[in-house]
XYZ file of C-alpha atoms in Angstrom:
704
model
C -6.849 -34.034 4.023
C -7.513 -30.958 6.505
C -3.549 -29.774 6.452
C -4.133 -29.481 2.725
C -6.236 -26.737 2.556
C -6.741 -22.920 4.290
C -9.930 -22.705 6.432
C -11.620 -19.614 7.268
C -14.018 -19.215 9.877
C -16.684 -17.116 10.409
C -15.051 -13.752 8.875
C -16.844 -10.552 9.946
C -14.768 -7.744 8.732
C -16.342 -4.968 6.991
C -19.970 -6.544 5.109
C -18.937 -10.384 5.545
C -21.593 -11.777 7.267
C -20.059 -14.986 8.985
C -18.152 -16.387 6.019
C -16.512 -19.607 6.765
C -14.705 -21.309 3.443
C -11.627 -23.356 2.476
C -8.993 -22.667 -0.117
C -7.059 -25.816 -1.476
C -3.173 -25.267 -0.970
C -1.288 -25.404 -4.144
C -4.167 -24.637 -6.251
C -5.502 -21.347 -8.157
C -8.666 -20.177 -6.337
C -10.945 -17.710 -7.805
C -12.993 -15.363 -5.498
C -15.823 -14.002 -7.576
C -19.543 -12.644 -6.706
C -21.027 -8.916 -7.579
C -18.917 -5.742 -7.218
C -18.952 -4.951 -3.811
C -19.850 -8.209 -2.165
C -17.070 -8.743 -0.283
C -14.624 -10.268 -2.413
C -11.284 -7.940 -1.691
C -12.443 -7.888 1.945
C -11.900 -11.711 2.334
C -8.941 -12.122 0.249
C -6.948 -8.704 1.312
C -8.419 -7.268 4.445
C -8.811 -11.121 5.939
C -6.629 -13.575 4.306
C -3.446 -11.563 3.579
C -3.847 -9.133 6.601
C -3.521 -12.347 9.003
C -0.708 -13.847 6.923
C 1.123 -10.183 7.333
C 0.419 -9.949 10.948
C 1.844 -13.509 11.728
C 4.784 -12.613 9.810
C 5.438 -9.416 11.705
C 4.631 -10.754 15.071
C 7.533 -13.251 14.468
C 9.991 -10.345 14.338
C 11.750 -8.312 16.959
C 10.071 -5.284 18.403
C 12.720 -3.153 16.814
C 12.263 -4.846 13.064
C 8.041 -4.427 13.792
C 8.423 -0.326 14.020
C 9.535 -0.297 10.350
C 6.968 -2.436 8.857
C 3.293 -1.605 7.490
C 1.049 -3.169 10.312
C -2.512 -4.278 8.814
C -5.212 -4.464 11.375
C -6.440 -7.675 12.993
C -9.019 -9.428 10.985
C -12.393 -10.175 12.525
C -12.278 -13.729 11.839
C -12.664 -16.599 14.465
C -9.725 -18.723 12.951
C -7.753 -19.193 10.037
C -5.641 -22.312 9.845
C -2.739 -23.649 7.884
C -2.064 -20.072 6.334
C 1.300 -19.941 4.687
C 3.359 -16.799 4.078
C 1.326 -14.336 2.218
C 2.433 -11.939 -0.736
C -0.049 -9.267 -1.896
C -0.130 -8.072 -5.759
C -2.660 -5.299 -5.782
C -4.231 -4.151 -8.847
C -3.363 -0.301 -8.199
C 0.006 1.632 -9.103
C 1.183 2.957 -6.077
C 4.464 4.167 -7.206
C 5.200 7.974 -7.503
C 8.709 8.253 -7.703
C 10.364 9.345 -10.930
C 13.385 7.466 -10.013
C 11.602 3.902 -10.081
C 11.625 2.561 -13.814
C 10.553 -0.808 -15.682
C 14.206 -1.559 -15.478
C 14.466 -1.089 -11.532
C 10.786 -2.721 -10.829
C 11.720 -5.754 -12.688
C 15.284 -6.239 -11.099
C 16.647 -6.215 -14.904
C 18.563 -3.244 -14.364
C 20.347 -4.806 -11.482
C 21.343 -7.602 -13.455
C 22.369 -5.364 -16.481
C 24.440 -3.519 -14.024
C 26.155 -6.649 -13.195
C 26.996 -7.519 -16.565
C 28.413 -4.176 -17.727
C 30.651 -4.192 -14.580
C 31.612 -8.037 -15.297
C 32.316 -7.859 -18.762
C 31.701 -4.546 -20.217
C 34.569 -3.132 -22.423
C 35.573 0.867 -21.884
C 35.665 2.857 -25.379
C 37.285 6.086 -25.920
C 38.798 8.013 -28.985
C 37.215 5.275 -31.061
C 39.585 2.562 -29.324
C 38.895 0.168 -26.624
C 40.879 1.172 -23.362
C 42.524 -1.832 -21.553
C 43.155 -1.528 -17.961
C 46.809 -1.025 -17.498
C 48.222 -2.883 -13.993
C 51.960 -3.420 -13.104
C 51.625 -6.889 -14.111
C 50.059 -6.278 -17.423
C 52.626 -3.342 -18.076
C 55.437 -5.382 -17.115
C 54.370 -8.507 -19.148
C 53.843 -6.194 -22.300
C 57.356 -4.359 -21.608
C 59.123 -7.694 -21.535
C 57.313 -8.844 -24.790
C 57.873 -5.820 -26.383
C 61.449 -4.603 -25.512
C 63.023 -7.817 -25.067
C 67.170 -7.625 -26.027
C 66.528 -3.933 -26.457
C 68.176 -1.131 -23.909
C 65.350 0.568 -22.320
C 64.926 3.379 -19.907
C 62.010 3.479 -17.506
C 61.088 7.148 -16.482
C 58.088 8.959 -14.570
C 57.081 12.517 -15.060
C 58.643 15.032 -12.703
C 55.791 16.413 -10.019
C 54.551 19.929 -11.235
C 54.967 23.064 -9.149
C 56.284 26.539 -9.225
C 59.814 27.205 -10.566
C 61.032 28.773 -7.034
C 60.314 25.146 -5.648
C 62.638 23.684 -8.189
C 65.706 23.975 -5.939
C 63.894 22.229 -3.028
C 62.431 19.357 -5.196
C 65.813 18.896 -6.936
C 67.385 18.098 -3.386
C 64.533 16.283 -2.150
C 64.755 13.681 -5.215
C 68.614 13.332 -4.938
C 68.388 12.663 -1.020
C 66.059 9.887 -1.741
C 68.306 8.427 -4.272
C 66.648 9.763 -7.440
C 69.234 12.047 -8.986
C 69.361 11.157 -12.704
C 67.094 12.789 -15.258
C 66.076 11.141 -18.541
C 65.647 13.375 -21.337
C 63.963 13.189 -24.655
C 66.895 12.161 -26.448
C 67.636 9.483 -24.448
C 70.691 11.138 -22.636
C 70.945 11.140 -18.731
C 71.682 14.164 -16.548
C 72.680 14.242 -13.272
C 70.287 16.553 -11.341
C 72.858 17.211 -8.509
C 75.025 18.731 -10.986
C 72.169 20.924 -12.287
C 71.568 24.653 -11.150
C 67.808 25.187 -9.721
C 67.376 27.383 -13.160
C 68.277 24.475 -15.183
C 66.393 22.150 -13.265
C 63.213 24.030 -13.416
C 63.863 24.475 -17.242
C 64.185 20.957 -17.850
C 61.234 19.872 -15.426
C 58.492 19.585 -18.330
C 60.710 18.045 -20.662
C 62.449 15.462 -18.917
C 61.733 12.272 -16.660
C 62.622 10.961 -13.552
C 65.137 7.791 -14.263
C 63.725 5.122 -12.574
C 65.866 2.068 -14.226
C 67.757 1.452 -17.419
C 68.510 -2.525 -18.648
C 67.957 -4.815 -21.606
C 64.964 -6.880 -20.620
C 65.435 -10.368 -20.466
C 61.932 -12.323 -20.083
C 63.557 -15.144 -18.351
C 65.464 -13.144 -15.850
C 64.205 -9.684 -15.252
C 60.582 -9.927 -14.682
C 60.698 -9.110 -11.085
C 62.835 -6.228 -11.778
C 61.023 -4.807 -14.725
C 57.766 -5.053 -12.226
C 59.749 -3.363 -9.503
C 60.656 -0.611 -11.752
C 56.898 0.201 -13.189
C 55.661 -0.055 -9.695
C 58.077 2.635 -8.696
C 57.426 4.591 -11.899
C 53.541 4.708 -11.044
C 54.160 5.918 -7.676
C 56.712 8.299 -8.759
C 54.766 9.559 -11.719
C 50.976 9.781 -10.179
C 49.901 6.907 -12.102
C 52.066 7.751 -15.289
C 55.369 6.258 -16.796
C 57.534 6.510 -19.896
C 59.404 3.694 -21.550
C 62.318 4.978 -23.690
C 63.969 2.710 -26.189
C 67.800 3.446 -26.643
C 67.260 2.727 -30.411
C 64.209 5.099 -31.046
C 64.684 7.825 -28.432
C 62.289 10.401 -30.296
C 59.372 7.982 -29.826
C 58.852 7.374 -26.000
C 55.843 5.132 -24.876
C 53.624 6.831 -22.350
C 51.672 4.399 -19.999
C 48.926 5.128 -17.483
C 47.913 3.171 -14.829
C 44.152 1.939 -14.524
C 41.843 2.670 -17.166
C 43.214 5.516 -19.084
C 42.906 6.237 -23.093
C 46.427 6.228 -24.602
C 45.232 9.291 -27.338
C 43.682 11.762 -25.030
C 44.986 10.776 -21.403
C 41.580 10.674 -19.846
C 41.292 8.369 -16.885
C 38.158 5.998 -16.742
C 37.114 4.696 -13.628
C 37.136 0.614 -13.055
C 33.910 -0.389 -14.100
C 31.580 -1.457 -10.817
C 27.750 -1.744 -10.791
C 27.323 1.461 -9.063
C 28.716 3.560 -11.671
C 25.885 2.104 -13.874
C 23.222 3.564 -11.285
C 21.568 6.443 -11.934
C 20.156 6.309 -8.277
C 23.701 6.110 -6.976
C 26.297 9.315 -6.486
C 28.883 7.423 -8.720
C 26.919 6.999 -11.656
C 24.286 9.595 -11.812
C 24.540 12.407 -14.119
C 25.745 15.458 -12.284
C 23.704 18.060 -14.096
C 20.099 16.246 -13.728
C 21.138 14.171 -10.722
C 20.037 11.209 -12.312
C 16.535 12.204 -13.316
C 17.589 12.530 -17.155
C 15.665 15.872 -17.364
C 15.738 19.531 -15.924
C 13.068 22.035 -15.062
C 12.546 24.643 -17.516
C 10.036 27.692 -17.721
C 7.134 26.977 -19.990
C 6.264 30.168 -21.835
C 3.268 28.482 -23.623
C 1.771 28.439 -20.041
C 2.733 31.545 -18.819
C 1.212 33.649 -22.132
C -1.457 30.893 -23.098
C -3.246 33.361 -25.319
C -0.786 35.049 -27.657
C -3.622 37.207 -29.177
C -3.926 39.304 -26.037
C -2.175 42.268 -25.385
C 0.180 43.253 -22.055
C -2.267 45.566 -20.882
C -4.859 42.861 -21.304
C -2.964 40.145 -18.694
C -1.417 38.177 -21.516
C 1.016 37.232 -18.909
C -0.845 34.500 -16.786
C 1.115 34.898 -13.123
C 0.965 38.463 -13.319
C -2.992 38.508 -13.893
C -3.579 36.879 -10.548
C -4.377 39.554 -7.500
C -0.764 38.465 -6.234
C 0.707 39.614 -9.735
C -0.637 42.917 -9.537
C 3.005 44.532 -8.589
C 4.906 42.776 -11.188
C 2.223 43.820 -13.957
C 2.642 47.367 -12.884
C 6.505 47.046 -13.058
C 5.879 45.432 -16.506
C 3.661 48.403 -17.544
C 6.287 51.037 -16.371
C 9.147 49.206 -18.085
C 7.578 49.043 -21.530
C 6.587 52.520 -21.372
C 10.002 53.419 -20.677
C 11.622 50.935 -23.560
C 8.959 51.776 -26.007
C 7.355 48.374 -25.956
C 3.628 48.630 -26.829
C 1.085 47.527 -24.302
C -2.063 47.707 -26.383
C -0.602 45.241 -29.170
C -1.189 41.646 -29.205
C 1.689 39.431 -27.798
C 1.730 37.727 -31.096
C 2.326 40.887 -32.904
C 5.277 41.960 -30.851
C 8.790 41.425 -32.235
C 11.188 39.179 -31.260
C 13.444 41.848 -29.617
C 10.309 43.322 -27.937
C 9.237 39.672 -26.557
C 12.717 39.122 -25.309
C 12.790 42.249 -23.271
C 9.611 41.271 -21.622
C 10.957 37.741 -20.843
C 14.479 38.339 -19.996
C 14.215 41.731 -18.708
C 16.968 44.906 -19.354
C 19.471 43.774 -16.610
C 18.194 46.910 -14.678
C 15.051 47.925 -12.939
C 12.788 45.420 -14.982
C 13.644 41.886 -13.890
C 11.836 40.025 -16.661
C 9.159 37.133 -16.429
C 12.512 34.563 -15.914
C 13.702 37.118 -13.270
C 10.206 36.614 -11.461
C 10.558 32.936 -11.309
C 14.273 32.862 -10.322
C 13.251 35.195 -7.320
C 10.516 32.664 -6.689
C 13.267 29.797 -6.640
C 14.831 31.608 -3.663
C 11.491 31.433 -1.751
C 10.720 27.581 -2.504
C 10.231 27.214 1.302
C 7.084 28.510 0.729
C 4.081 26.277 -0.342
C 2.912 29.294 -2.529
C 6.016 29.447 -4.267
C 6.308 25.887 -5.102
C 2.641 25.644 -6.385
C 3.573 28.670 -8.617
C 6.533 27.333 -10.099
C 5.052 23.929 -10.735
C 1.904 25.458 -12.579
C 4.220 27.198 -15.078
C 7.155 24.438 -15.547
C 7.834 21.849 -17.777
C 10.757 19.432 -18.195
C 13.367 19.152 -20.870
C 15.968 16.598 -21.501
C 19.098 17.000 -19.941
C 21.473 18.878 -21.973
C 24.719 16.803 -20.553
C 23.224 13.431 -20.724
C 20.507 13.589 -23.402
C 17.931 11.960 -20.917
C 20.616 8.807 -20.449
C 20.778 9.995 -16.633
C 24.267 8.567 -16.262
C 27.972 9.911 -16.290
C 29.763 10.030 -19.650
C 32.437 7.493 -17.912
C 29.446 5.027 -17.494
C 28.253 5.572 -20.914
C 31.864 4.794 -22.396
C 31.410 1.097 -21.134
C 29.998 -1.257 -23.707
C 28.621 -4.875 -24.345
C 28.603 -5.592 -27.965
C 28.962 -2.441 -29.130
C 25.987 -1.048 -27.156
C 26.175 1.098 -23.817
C 23.762 0.706 -20.694
C 21.826 3.612 -21.430
C 20.995 2.500 -25.150
C 20.126 -1.062 -23.681
C 18.093 0.665 -21.308
C 15.773 2.065 -24.140
C 15.050 -1.345 -25.515
C 11.788 -3.005 -25.162
C 11.722 -5.828 -23.316
C 11.121 -7.901 -26.364
C 14.030 -6.253 -28.053
C 16.130 -6.633 -25.013
C 15.473 -10.390 -24.990
C 16.632 -10.476 -28.965
C 19.940 -8.615 -27.861
C 20.511 -10.897 -24.968
C 20.146 -14.008 -27.195
C 22.659 -12.449 -29.620
C 25.465 -11.976 -26.988
C 28.278 -14.745 -27.167
C 30.825 -14.488 -24.240
C 34.127 -16.025 -24.737
C 37.082 -16.715 -22.519
C 37.711 -15.291 -19.232
C 34.593 -13.090 -20.257
C 32.386 -16.048 -19.825
C 34.107 -16.933 -16.601
C 32.789 -13.863 -15.169
C 29.435 -13.428 -17.105
C 27.570 -16.490 -17.875
C 25.673 -17.006 -15.027
C 24.574 -13.276 -15.173
C 23.617 -13.586 -18.625
C 21.670 -16.485 -18.215
C 19.719 -14.749 -15.029
C 19.255 -11.747 -17.521
C 17.741 -13.972 -20.133
C 15.607 -15.943 -17.767
C 14.068 -12.863 -16.128
C 13.517 -11.259 -19.632
C 11.481 -14.445 -20.728
C 9.562 -14.189 -17.426
C 8.517 -10.525 -18.183
C 7.651 -11.351 -21.854
C 5.339 -14.165 -20.269
C 3.131 -11.549 -18.686
C 2.772 -9.498 -21.866
C 5.347 -6.867 -21.056
C 7.090 -7.217 -24.100
C 6.115 -3.802 -25.583
C 7.407 -2.004 -22.311
C 10.758 -0.231 -22.233
C 13.573 -0.598 -19.583
C 13.382 3.167 -18.788
C 9.367 3.707 -18.779
C 8.637 5.175 -15.454
C 6.655 2.941 -13.397
C 4.416 5.917 -12.236
C 3.262 6.186 -15.871
C 2.176 2.609 -15.902
C -1.794 1.505 -15.909
C -2.697 -0.276 -12.545
C -2.684 -3.958 -14.568
C 0.828 -3.324 -15.993
C 2.022 -2.296 -12.535
C 0.659 -5.523 -11.363
C 1.737 -7.663 -14.089
C 5.388 -6.264 -13.341
C 4.887 -7.594 -9.520
C 3.803 -10.871 -11.230
C 7.050 -11.152 -13.494
C 9.254 -10.435 -10.396
C 7.361 -13.232 -8.382
C 7.604 -15.394 -11.188
C 11.530 -14.577 -11.593
C 12.153 -15.343 -7.874
C 12.367 -18.836 -6.204
C 9.837 -18.461 -3.629
C 7.923 -21.781 -3.039
C 4.974 -22.761 -0.440
C 3.818 -19.393 -0.259
C 0.291 -17.624 -0.649
C 0.193 -15.216 -3.509
C -3.290 -12.933 -3.038
C -3.917 -11.141 -6.620
C -6.485 -8.136 -7.186
C -8.075 -8.463 -10.805
C -4.840 -9.390 -12.678
C -7.142 -9.419 -15.895
C -7.632 -5.296 -15.638
C -6.138 -3.570 -18.689
C -5.649 -6.913 -20.663
C -6.852 -7.292 -23.983
C -8.712 -10.831 -24.265
C -5.941 -12.200 -26.609
C -3.461 -11.783 -23.462
C -5.863 -13.596 -20.702
C -4.349 -17.242 -21.674
C -0.899 -15.859 -21.612
C -1.643 -14.413 -17.821
C -3.289 -17.995 -16.924
C 0.052 -19.401 -17.931
C 1.735 -16.971 -15.611
C -0.634 -18.022 -12.616
C -0.064 -21.963 -13.555
C 3.671 -21.247 -13.345
C 3.620 -19.913 -9.900
C 1.272 -22.571 -8.723
C 3.329 -25.448 -10.202
C 6.236 -24.028 -7.910
C 4.258 -25.306 -5.178
C 2.530 -21.920 -4.139
C -1.043 -21.225 -3.438
C -2.757 -18.506 -5.821
C -5.847 -16.638 -4.682
C -7.322 -14.325 -7.132
C -10.249 -11.817 -7.015
C -11.457 -11.779 -10.721
C -14.791 -10.919 -12.704
C -13.363 -12.199 -16.196
C -15.073 -15.235 -17.190
C -12.043 -17.005 -18.741
C -10.057 -16.547 -15.345
C -13.048 -17.795 -13.355
C -13.628 -20.940 -15.759
C -10.045 -21.854 -15.306
C -9.833 -21.707 -11.529
C -9.329 -24.958 -9.855
C -11.513 -23.942 -6.920
C -14.334 -20.982 -6.741
C -15.513 -19.123 -4.074
C -18.708 -17.227 -4.809
C -19.897 -14.436 -2.471
C -22.970 -12.139 -2.659
C -25.903 -12.442 -3.760
C -25.684 -8.739 -4.187
C -23.718 -5.759 -2.990
C -22.857 -3.744 0.444
C -25.540 -5.014 2.801
C -26.800 -7.333 0.152
C -24.085 -9.141 -0.058
C -21.095 -10.790 2.227
C -22.577 -14.197 2.295
C -21.064 -17.471 0.536
C -23.240 -18.172 -1.843
C -21.182 -21.430 -3.558
C -17.789 -22.907 -3.102
C -16.261 -25.725 -4.950
C -15.083 -26.499 -8.507
C -15.981 -24.497 -11.474
C -18.675 -27.384 -12.615
C -20.009 -27.286 -8.926
C -20.530 -23.571 -8.957
C -21.997 -23.298 -12.510
C -25.001 -25.540 -11.461
C -25.684 -23.538 -8.554
C -29.143 -22.255 -9.107
C -29.047 -18.651 -7.419
C -25.399 -17.625 -8.082
C -24.938 -14.591 -10.340
C -21.271 -15.988 -11.094
C -22.992 -19.166 -12.358
C -25.573 -17.404 -14.665
C -22.373 -15.514 -16.442
C -20.543 -18.920 -16.681
C -23.745 -20.306 -18.269
C -24.193 -17.397 -20.671
C -27.356 -16.122 -19.058
C -26.228 -12.518 -18.526
C -26.607 -10.654 -21.993
C -24.649 -7.518 -22.676
C -26.150 -3.765 -22.319
C -27.818 -2.530 -25.493
C -26.755 0.699 -26.953
C -29.110 3.859 -26.620
C -28.890 6.487 -29.099
C -28.008 9.727 -28.258
C -27.527 13.032 -29.917
C -23.619 14.410 -31.233
C -22.904 17.494 -29.790
C -19.818 18.335 -31.555
C -16.287 16.684 -31.404
C -12.805 16.823 -29.847
C -10.066 16.081 -32.323
C -6.566 15.180 -31.225
C -4.392 15.846 -34.001
C -0.409 14.332 -34.393
C -0.564 12.694 -30.989
C 3.122 11.014 -30.598
C 3.773 10.444 -26.905
C 5.718 7.550 -25.844
C 4.513 4.713 -28.343
C 1.830 6.592 -30.213
C 2.761 7.078 -33.831
C 1.476 10.694 -35.219
C -2.088 9.338 -34.013
C -5.245 11.647 -35.081
C -8.626 10.652 -33.493
C -11.979 12.642 -33.307
C -14.227 11.978 -29.872
C -17.598 12.597 -30.537
C -19.115 14.893 -27.446
C -22.450 13.845 -25.713
C -21.291 10.211 -26.785
C -19.996 7.180 -24.568
C -16.534 6.600 -26.395
C -14.436 3.618 -25.870
C -10.662 3.504 -26.717
C -9.890 -0.499 -26.999
C -6.956 -2.082 -28.590
C -4.224 -4.871 -27.240
C -2.326 -4.155 -24.061
C 0.345 -1.773 -24.750
C -1.508 -0.070 -28.009
C -1.459 3.207 -26.225
C -4.995 3.552 -25.003
C -3.869 5.097 -21.510
C -1.295 7.125 -23.143
C -3.869 8.707 -25.377
C -6.615 9.223 -23.271
C -4.935 10.151 -19.832
C -1.639 11.647 -20.932
C -2.240 13.261 -24.314
C -6.351 14.284 -24.110
C -6.562 14.898 -20.156
C -3.186 16.157 -19.758
C -3.420 18.548 -22.749
C -6.952 19.728 -21.550
C -5.708 20.272 -18.017
C -2.432 21.692 -19.341
C -0.240 19.545 -17.124
C 3.640 19.855 -17.001
C 3.978 16.389 -18.476
C 1.368 16.239 -20.534
C 1.804 14.064 -24.035
C 3.024 15.447 -27.037
C 0.623 16.444 -29.893
C 0.338 19.219 -32.654
C -3.199 20.117 -31.038
C -6.505 19.784 -29.668
C -9.411 21.165 -31.587
C -12.898 21.554 -29.930
C -11.412 22.153 -26.478
C -13.399 25.417 -26.375
C -16.487 23.393 -25.733
C -14.913 21.374 -22.517
C -15.526 23.312 -19.138
C -13.518 20.626 -17.175
C -12.018 17.450 -17.493
C -13.008 15.150 -14.759
C -10.418 12.131 -14.417
C -11.626 8.944 -12.680
C -9.098 6.471 -11.932
C -8.703 3.150 -9.831
C -6.651 5.057 -7.122
C -8.238 5.331 -4.098
C -9.237 9.042 -3.834
C -7.903 9.611 -0.150
C -5.143 7.988 2.356
C -6.463 9.851 5.371
C -8.283 7.528 7.776
C -10.822 10.397 8.538
C -12.027 9.904 4.731
C -15.026 7.764 3.794
C -17.605 7.902 1.071
C -19.583 10.652 2.267
C -16.591 13.037 2.880
C -15.135 12.121 -0.510
C -18.527 12.270 -2.344
C -19.084 15.775 -0.289
C -22.631 14.499 0.679
C -21.697 15.497 4.331
C -21.453 19.091 3.182
C -25.113 19.579 2.654
C -25.861 17.763 5.926
C -23.211 20.032 7.662
C -24.837 23.195 6.098
C -28.359 21.902 7.448
C -27.269 21.372 10.910
C -26.086 24.630 11.164
C -28.837 26.373 9.577
C -31.183 24.937 13.107
C -32.268 27.418 15.601
C -29.810 25.694 18.227
C -26.354 25.917 16.229
C -27.402 29.628 15.297
C -28.096 30.034 19.132
C -24.554 28.562 20.016
C -22.665 29.944 16.751
C -22.041 26.916 15.300
C -20.838 27.008 11.607
C -20.946 24.252 9.296
C -17.188 23.872 10.098
């Protein structure tokens, strides 16, 4: 029986006080207790840290240098520990290239699908791949029994090189030219001037024959191959009975209407993280930086003399302010008129400059771009910058050649704009037939299965092209859950940190189904959780406490939910028994209101809300309803003037706000020197007090 459970003996990390407990293998174990009672220390800093340490120690010395190495936990022994995987609640992704599609690996499968079964379209028609075999077969089918000439275009070049080209072709055995009327001329009999005159209107004759499908297949294939070689991938088929209408053929994916050559579809072509597929203008980001004049001139009611231009109002911008004043006096632009009252030509002069002595606001920022090696320049550029959709790809991130490939009439950029729920419906309607089914059936099945997994964890409202760094911690954790459930790992240990964070009550049952699906594959699931619905559904429960910090770190109870519920001293047991009531609302006087008008960022549809000041305001709704977008992106981003703030018409009442403080679950610092006293600034007063002592003053010691 001991081999069927993980045993932890005398765990002492952080505030744990010699905790010894057991975790059944192949079951869902919930670690509960009051906040700061040691739950995460037991699950992550002890259990997962030891599992990761054992895995790293099994690798070579060379491989270890590339992996994060967690410190050895303070514990006497951990027995029967399987390979461990941690799924944390925080969203640690900051890269703009990471999207929901790349994080769930759905985009990898989509690229494979488009490479295998995608159809290239150009000029309103499908582009077929022209190979030697396909062109030879089509030639035999179309021109069987008809006299046919096969020619290749002459290589371009200056007229003075015509004689050398003619002599070289004759020496290589290609001495006949095929004219557009179907006649043939001997190149050796032509003068250099006559050969140069025919160079653009004639083809190099490769072969003339009456194709017989039964006997001439090898001959036609050889002629086509030599034609592509001589013509740089182009050749002409000229029937003798219709010489005025030659058929031009291009090797590879080439449009017969416009002659555009398309690359052969491959997965790298559809990746915005690869040079083959990324848009050349935006380099795969889908957006380009631009100067935000609304931030450069935040108050249009101010005059140019009254420092209306924000970057010129700083001490470092005084020389530019003097240059502006001289240029305006020289050009007759008034300095005492509000910016909003200036006409279009005057504002254009201030922004764009005159091309001479006055460089303009835009010229000032172009000068800063050349000094990006300095931190101050980069900060100033970022402060007055916004991002606009790429004018070349329109935000699709990909080259036009990639967007020309379609599956069921949809290019991969349009497929990436679908939500996961819409993607599931689109994939369900794809019917592959013939050779396409042989190439892409397994890929399509894998796509449908992984999409269904993402829908199981409640991510159906997210679009594939949504950046991961814009997701909440709970959404990022569920993406990791979907990836884990979509994999094929068994006999592993999954450690999760409050997966119900950010979930509406109606979605908790769906989350439990996902956790049970991971368990039913033979894995062990350990969850740090407070939600009563998940605590009550556990197979095994470990309750820590009885309090927080120094008052916690002890094992209060463990066992089944029924056994813990009956424990008299457990706070978790009291919550399960319904003995802990909710807080009562205290009345407070209202001090005005903030009003967000016309919020339309991401999935918000022209939302107008009023937030009373001096009150505790809760923004609720189902997962994916737009709560974080409204508060974090629109409200806080608008009050702070962030470059990537959410779009809205206006925020009314902002003059009553002096500062917007954002409290997120992300750890405030990553430095090993950081601790609660430094983050809360408590040490600053202590340092000043020590610096004020007589001994410190005698030694000249400052608070630093």
